[in-house]
mmCIF file of C-alpha atoms and ligand atoms in Angstrom:
data_model
loop_
_atom_site.group_PDB
_atom_site.id
_atom_site.type_symbol
_atom_site.label_atom_id
_atom_site.label_comp_id
_atom_site.label_asym_id
_atom_site.label_seq_id
_atom_site.Cartn_x
_atom_site.Cartn_y
_atom_site.Cartn_z
ATOM 1 C CA MET A 832 -6.833 -11.621 18.613
ATOM 2 C CA THR A 833 -5.848 -7.973 18.875
ATOM 3 C CA GLU A 834 -4.618 -6.333 15.846
ATOM 4 C CA THR A 835 -1.146 -5.872 17.489
ATOM 5 C CA LEU A 836 -0.994 -9.458 18.375
ATOM 6 C CA LEU A 837 -1.911 -10.780 14.933
ATOM 7 C CA PHE A 838 0.861 -8.424 13.332
ATOM 8 C CA PHE A 839 3.488 -9.644 15.760
ATOM 9 C CA ARG A 840 2.546 -13.284 15.265
ATOM 10 C CA GLN A 841 2.647 -12.995 11.587
ATOM 11 C CA LEU A 842 5.979 -10.886 11.622
ATOM 12 C CA LEU A 843 7.557 -13.881 13.503
ATOM 13 C CA SER A 844 6.205 -16.401 10.944
ATOM 14 C CA ARG A 845 6.762 -14.346 7.775
ATOM 15 C CA PRO A 846 9.526 -11.910 8.574
ATOM 16 C CA LYS A 847 10.231 -11.092 4.806
ATOM 17 C CA GLN A 848 6.722 -10.745 3.754
ATOM 18 C CA ILE A 849 6.016 -8.211 6.427
ATOM 19 C CA SER A 850 9.204 -6.394 6.911
ATOM 20 C CA ALA A 851 8.287 -3.800 9.220
ATOM 21 C CA ILE A 852 8.857 -3.770 12.815
ATOM 22 C CA ALA A 853 5.473 -2.169 13.715
ATOM 23 C CA PRO A 854 2.200 -1.502 12.045
ATOM 24 C CA SER A 855 2.115 1.976 10.532
ATOM 25 C CA SER A 856 1.067 4.832 12.899
ATOM 26 C CA ARG A 857 -2.384 6.737 12.544
ATOM 27 C CA GLY A 858 -0.388 9.839 11.465
ATOM 28 C CA LEU A 859 1.388 7.937 8.481
ATOM 29 C CA ALA A 860 -2.011 6.151 7.834
ATOM 30 C CA ARG A 861 -3.803 9.910 7.560
ATOM 31 C CA ALA A 862 -0.909 11.279 5.421
ATOM 32 C CA MET A 863 -1.261 8.322 2.765
ATOM 33 C CA ALA A 864 -5.026 8.867 2.528
ATOM 34 C CA ALA A 865 -4.664 12.549 2.089
ATOM 35 C CA GLY A 866 -6.651 13.835 -0.845
ATOM 36 C CA LEU A 867 -8.891 10.782 -1.295
ATOM 37 C CA ARG A 868 -12.506 11.918 -2.048
ATOM 38 C CA PRO A 869 -15.551 10.297 -1.491
ATOM 39 C CA GLY A 870 -16.831 8.456 -4.581
ATOM 40 C CA ASP A 871 -13.169 7.802 -5.620
ATOM 41 C CA ARG A 872 -12.272 3.947 -6.572
ATOM 42 C CA VAL A 873 -9.750 3.086 -4.498
ATOM 43 C CA VAL A 874 -7.079 -0.189 -4.582
ATOM 44 C CA GLU A 875 -4.798 -0.953 -1.605
ATOM 45 C CA PHE A 876 -1.669 -3.242 -1.874
ATOM 46 C CA GLY A 877 -0.402 -4.749 1.110
ATOM 47 C CA PRO A 878 -2.922 -3.610 3.923
ATOM 48 C CA GLY A 879 -1.658 -6.025 6.696
ATOM 49 C CA THR A 880 -4.078 -5.488 9.659
ATOM 50 C CA GLY A 881 -5.732 -2.469 8.004
ATOM 51 C CA VAL A 882 -4.120 0.513 9.636
ATOM 52 C CA LEU A 883 -4.337 2.240 6.272
ATOM 53 C CA THR A 884 -7.642 0.809 5.252
ATOM 54 C CA LYS A 885 -9.396 2.532 8.216
ATOM 55 C CA ALA A 886 -7.757 5.920 7.090
ATOM 56 C CA ILE A 887 -8.864 5.308 3.705
ATOM 57 C CA LEU A 888 -12.472 4.755 4.756
ATOM 58 C CA ALA A 889 -12.313 7.702 7.090
ATOM 59 C CA ALA A 890 -11.556 9.617 4.281
ATOM 60 C CA GLY A 891 -14.914 8.958 2.767
ATOM 61 C CA VAL A 892 -14.283 6.315 0.316
ATOM 62 C CA ALA A 893 -17.213 3.838 0.228
ATOM 63 C CA PRO A 894 -16.597 0.161 1.189
ATOM 64 C CA GLN A 895 -17.670 -0.947 -2.239
ATOM 65 C CA ASN A 896 -15.282 1.195 -4.040
ATOM 66 C CA LEU A 897 -12.270 -0.077 -2.174
ATOM 67 C CA THR A 898 -10.553 -3.282 -3.116
ATOM 68 C CA LEU A 899 -7.526 -4.716 -1.080
ATOM 69 C CA PHE A 900 -4.748 -6.926 -2.549
ATOM 70 C CA GLU A 901 -3.038 -9.006 0.383
ATOM 71 C CA PHE A 902 -0.846 -12.127 0.411
ATOM 72 C CA ASN A 903 -1.346 -13.229 3.878
ATOM 73 C CA PRO A 904 -4.135 -15.533 4.278
ATOM 74 C CA ASP A 905 -4.371 -14.803 8.151
ATOM 75 C CA PHE A 906 -4.688 -10.936 7.542
ATOM 76 C CA VAL A 907 -7.170 -11.687 4.855
ATOM 77 C CA ALA A 908 -9.230 -13.367 7.385
ATOM 78 C CA HIS A 909 -9.006 -10.608 9.684
ATOM 79 C CA LEU A 910 -9.801 -7.804 7.002
ATOM 80 C CA ARG A 911 -12.843 -9.419 5.963
ATOM 81 C CA THR A 912 -14.425 -9.681 9.317
ATOM 82 C CA SER A 913 -13.318 -6.037 10.007
ATOM 83 C CA PHE A 914 -14.398 -4.309 6.465
ATOM 84 C CA PRO A 915 -17.588 -5.721 5.437
ATOM 85 C CA GLY A 916 -18.505 -4.560 2.127
ATOM 86 C CA VAL A 917 -14.638 -3.892 1.066
ATOM 87 C CA THR A 918 -13.395 -6.494 -1.380
ATOM 88 C CA VAL A 919 -10.248 -8.088 0.075
ATOM 89 C CA LEU A 920 -8.244 -10.219 -2.418
ATOM 90 C CA ASN A 921 -5.973 -13.048 -1.424
ATOM 91 C CA ALA A 922 -3.502 -12.024 -4.318
ATOM 92 C CA GLY A 923 -0.554 -10.249 -5.017
ATOM 93 C CA ALA A 924 -0.157 -6.435 -5.813
ATOM 94 C CA GLN A 925 1.230 -7.614 -9.426
ATOM 95 C CA THR A 926 -1.973 -9.293 -10.468
ATOM 96 C CA ALA A 927 -4.098 -6.195 -9.912
ATOM 97 C CA PRO A 928 -4.659 -5.653 -13.691
ATOM 98 C CA ALA A 929 -6.337 -9.314 -13.737
ATOM 99 C CA HIS A 930 -8.904 -8.550 -11.156
ATOM 100 C CA VAL A 931 -9.561 -4.737 -11.307
ATOM 101 C CA PRO A 932 -11.116 -2.794 -14.344
ATOM 102 C CA ASN A 933 -9.124 0.313 -14.904
ATOM 103 C CA GLY A 934 -9.800 3.750 -14.209
ATOM 104 C CA VAL A 935 -8.907 3.529 -10.464
ATOM 105 C CA ASN A 936 -8.485 6.630 -8.893
ATOM 106 C CA ALA A 937 -5.884 6.062 -6.555
ATOM 107 C CA VAL A 938 -3.445 3.116 -5.479
ATOM 108 C CA VAL A 939 -2.435 3.227 -1.584
ATOM 109 C CA SER A 940 0.533 0.961 -1.060
ATOM 110 C CA GLY A 941 1.693 -0.295 2.190
ATOM 111 C CA LEU A 942 4.015 -2.862 0.974
ATOM 112 C CA PRO A 943 7.587 -2.938 1.903
ATOM 113 C CA LEU A 944 8.900 -2.102 -1.484
ATOM 114 C CA LEU A 945 12.445 -1.568 -0.182
ATOM 115 C CA SER A 946 13.028 -5.303 1.094
ATOM 116 C CA MET A 947 12.135 -6.550 -2.614
ATOM 117 C CA PRO A 948 14.261 -6.811 -5.404
ATOM 118 C CA LEU A 949 14.250 -3.794 -7.974
ATOM 119 C CA ALA A 950 12.337 -5.851 -10.663
ATOM 120 C CA ILE A 951 9.666 -6.761 -8.610
ATOM 121 C CA ARG A 952 9.347 -3.195 -7.227
ATOM 122 C CA GLU A 953 8.925 -2.042 -10.901
ATOM 123 C CA SER A 954 6.473 -4.839 -11.593
ATOM 124 C CA ILE A 955 4.351 -3.636 -8.886
ATOM 125 C CA VAL A 956 4.446 -0.084 -9.790
ATOM 126 C CA LYS A 957 3.739 -0.845 -13.250
ATOM 127 C CA ALA A 958 0.737 -3.141 -12.214
ATOM 128 C CA ALA A 959 -0.729 0.158 -10.261
ATOM 129 C CA PHE A 960 -0.463 2.337 -13.358
ATOM 130 C CA ASP A 961 -2.128 -0.516 -15.833
ATOM 131 C CA ILE A 962 -5.290 0.060 -13.601
ATOM 132 C CA LEU A 963 -4.662 3.822 -12.771
ATOM 133 C CA ALA A 964 -6.888 6.433 -14.571
ATOM 134 C CA PRO A 965 -4.703 8.733 -16.748
ATOM 135 C CA ASP A 966 -4.779 11.153 -13.746
ATOM 136 C CA GLY A 967 -4.599 8.685 -10.964
ATOM 137 C CA THR A 968 -2.237 8.477 -8.039
ATOM 138 C CA TYR A 969 0.080 5.728 -6.678
ATOM 139 C CA THR A 970 0.961 6.657 -2.989
ATOM 140 C CA GLN A 971 3.860 4.761 -1.293
ATOM 141 C CA PHE A 972 5.781 5.225 2.130
ATOM 142 C CA THR A 973 9.276 4.362 2.521
ATOM 143 C CA TYR A 974 11.556 4.092 5.631
ATOM 144 C CA GLY A 975 14.453 5.244 3.225
ATOM 145 C CA PRO A 976 15.596 8.880 2.402
ATOM 146 C CA ARG A 977 14.430 8.269 -1.398
ATOM 147 C CA PRO A 978 11.456 6.707 -3.378
ATOM 148 C CA ALA A 979 11.217 3.245 -3.134
ATOM 149 C CA VAL A 980 11.963 3.061 -7.058
ATOM 150 C CA SER A 981 15.065 4.287 -8.582
ATOM 151 C CA ASP A 982 15.210 7.238 -10.874
ATOM 152 C CA ALA A 983 15.863 5.147 -13.917
ATOM 153 C CA GLN A 984 12.588 3.140 -13.132
ATOM 154 C CA ILE A 985 10.447 6.339 -12.546
ATOM 155 C CA ALA A 986 11.815 7.424 -16.048
ATOM 156 C CA ARG A 987 11.276 4.126 -17.867
ATOM 157 C CA LEU A 988 7.605 4.064 -16.527
ATOM 158 C CA ARG A 989 7.207 7.787 -17.421
ATOM 159 C CA LEU A 990 6.178 9.073 -13.888
ATOM 160 C CA LYS A 991 7.028 11.845 -11.691
ATOM 161 C CA VAL A 992 7.176 11.596 -8.117
ATOM 162 C CA GLU A 993 6.735 14.286 -5.123
ATOM 163 C CA GLN A 994 7.302 13.645 -1.305
ATOM 164 C CA THR A 995 3.878 14.802 0.184
ATOM 165 C CA ALA A 996 4.937 14.268 3.811
ATOM 166 C CA TYR A 997 7.523 13.245 6.503
ATOM 167 C CA VAL A 998 5.858 11.359 9.479
ATOM 168 C CA PHE A 999 8.187 11.548 12.433
ATOM 169 C CA LEU A 1000 5.945 9.644 14.558
ATOM 170 C CA ASN A 1001 6.050 6.194 13.068
ATOM 171 C CA LEU A 1002 8.243 3.578 13.787
ATOM 172 C CA PRO A 1003 10.744 4.136 11.950
ATOM 173 C CA PRO A 1004 9.980 7.646 10.679
ATOM 174 C CA ALA A 1005 8.534 7.433 7.149
ATOM 175 C CA ARG A 1006 8.331 9.628 4.006
ATOM 176 C CA VAL A 1007 5.130 9.512 1.905
ATOM 177 C CA HIS A 1008 5.718 9.638 -1.934
ATOM 178 C CA LYS A 1009 2.863 10.279 -4.527
ATOM 179 C CA PHE A 1010 3.676 8.926 -8.000
ATOM 180 C CA THR A 1011 1.755 10.532 -11.161
ATOM 181 C CA ARG A 1012 2.078 9.980 -14.766
ATOM 182 C CA ALA A 1013 4.669 12.826 -16.130
HETATM 183 C C1 LIG B 1175 4.843 -3.782 6.147
HETATM 184 S S1 LIG B 1175 3.530 -4.766 6.110
HETATM 185 C C2 LIG B 1175 2.453 -3.110 6.081
HETATM 186 C C3 LIG B 1175 0.796 -3.322 6.636
HETATM 187 C C4 LIG B 1175 -0.130 -2.051 6.734
HETATM 188 N N1 LIG B 1175 -0.070 -1.633 5.517
HETATM 189 C C5 LIG B 1175 0.659 -1.116 7.395
HETATM 190 O O1 LIG B 1175 1.103 0.098 6.954
HETATM 191 O O2 LIG B 1175 0.751 -1.165 8.825
HETATM 192 C C6 LIG B 1175 3.264 -5.230 4.568
HETATM 193 C C7 LIG B 1175 2.174 -6.242 4.019
HETATM 194 O O3 LIG B 1175 2.254 -6.431 2.635
HETATM 195 C C8 LIG B 1175 1.823 -7.657 2.614
HETATM 196 N N2 LIG B 1175 2.476 -8.031 1.127
HETATM 197 C C9 LIG B 1175 4.000 -8.328 0.786
HETATM 198 N N3 LIG B 1175 3.961 -8.330 -0.492
HETATM 199 C C10 LIG B 1175 2.990 -8.195 -0.869
HETATM 200 C C11 LIG B 1175 2.291 -8.644 -2.518
HETATM 201 N N4 LIG B 1175 3.284 -8.672 -3.252
HETATM 202 N N5 LIG B 1175 1.124 -8.417 -2.844
HETATM 203 C C12 LIG B 1175 0.200 -8.033 -1.649
HETATM 204 N N6 LIG B 1175 0.600 -8.036 -0.285
HETATM 205 C C13 LIG B 1175 1.830 -8.113 -0.002
HETATM 206 C C14 LIG B 1175 2.468 -8.486 3.786
HETATM 207 O O4 LIG B 1175 1.744 -9.707 3.857
HETATM 208 C C15 LIG B 1175 2.035 -7.553 4.812
HETATM 209 O O5 LIG B 1175 0.574 -7.726 5.159
#
C-alpha cells in the first residue's frame, strides 16, 4: 500500500488521532529537521507514515540514534518495515521518559497538539523536556498562528520559544516552533 493510501485509510478510521488533512510536505519536513547533526540522539513523536522520519535521517542522524513514538499500530508496522535500524515504539509520546534515557539532543513532534486538550499538550511537552539534554530542543509544527502550547504553559515549564520557519507549501501552511529551556 502506498504511504498516501495508508494515511487516508487511517484518517478515515481514526480522524481524531490523525487530525490532519494530509501528510506533511517535504518542505515542512526539511524545516522540522533543520539544525539536526549527525551524532545527535533524536526522538520523534507521532511519525505517522514517516515523512518527518525521512527528513531526520536525511539530515545525517543514524538510524540507531532515532526512536519513534507512534500510537497507531498500522503506522507502526509500516514504519518498522520502512526504517530498518530505527526503534519504533507503539506507545504514546507521554510515556517517553519510561522508555528513553535522558540526554536526548532533539525531540521532533508531528503530533496534532492543537486538537488535544491543553493539559495533554502540556504533559507531552513536559515528557519531551524530561528526556532532553540541558541544551536540547523540542520542535513542533502548528497550523495555527501561535505556538501549540499557551504562554502560561511555556512559562510554567520554564521554556522559551521561537518561530524558525513558515512553510506556505503545506496543506494547510504551517509554522515551525523551536522550544528550549529558558
Ligand atoms: C497529523 S499525523 C502526523 C504524521 C506525520 N508526522 C506528518 O507530519 O505527516 C499525527 C500522528 O500522531 C499520532 N499520535 C497522535 N497522538 C499521539 C500520541 N499521544 N503519541 C504518539 N503518537 C500519537 C497519530 O497516530 C498520527 O500518526
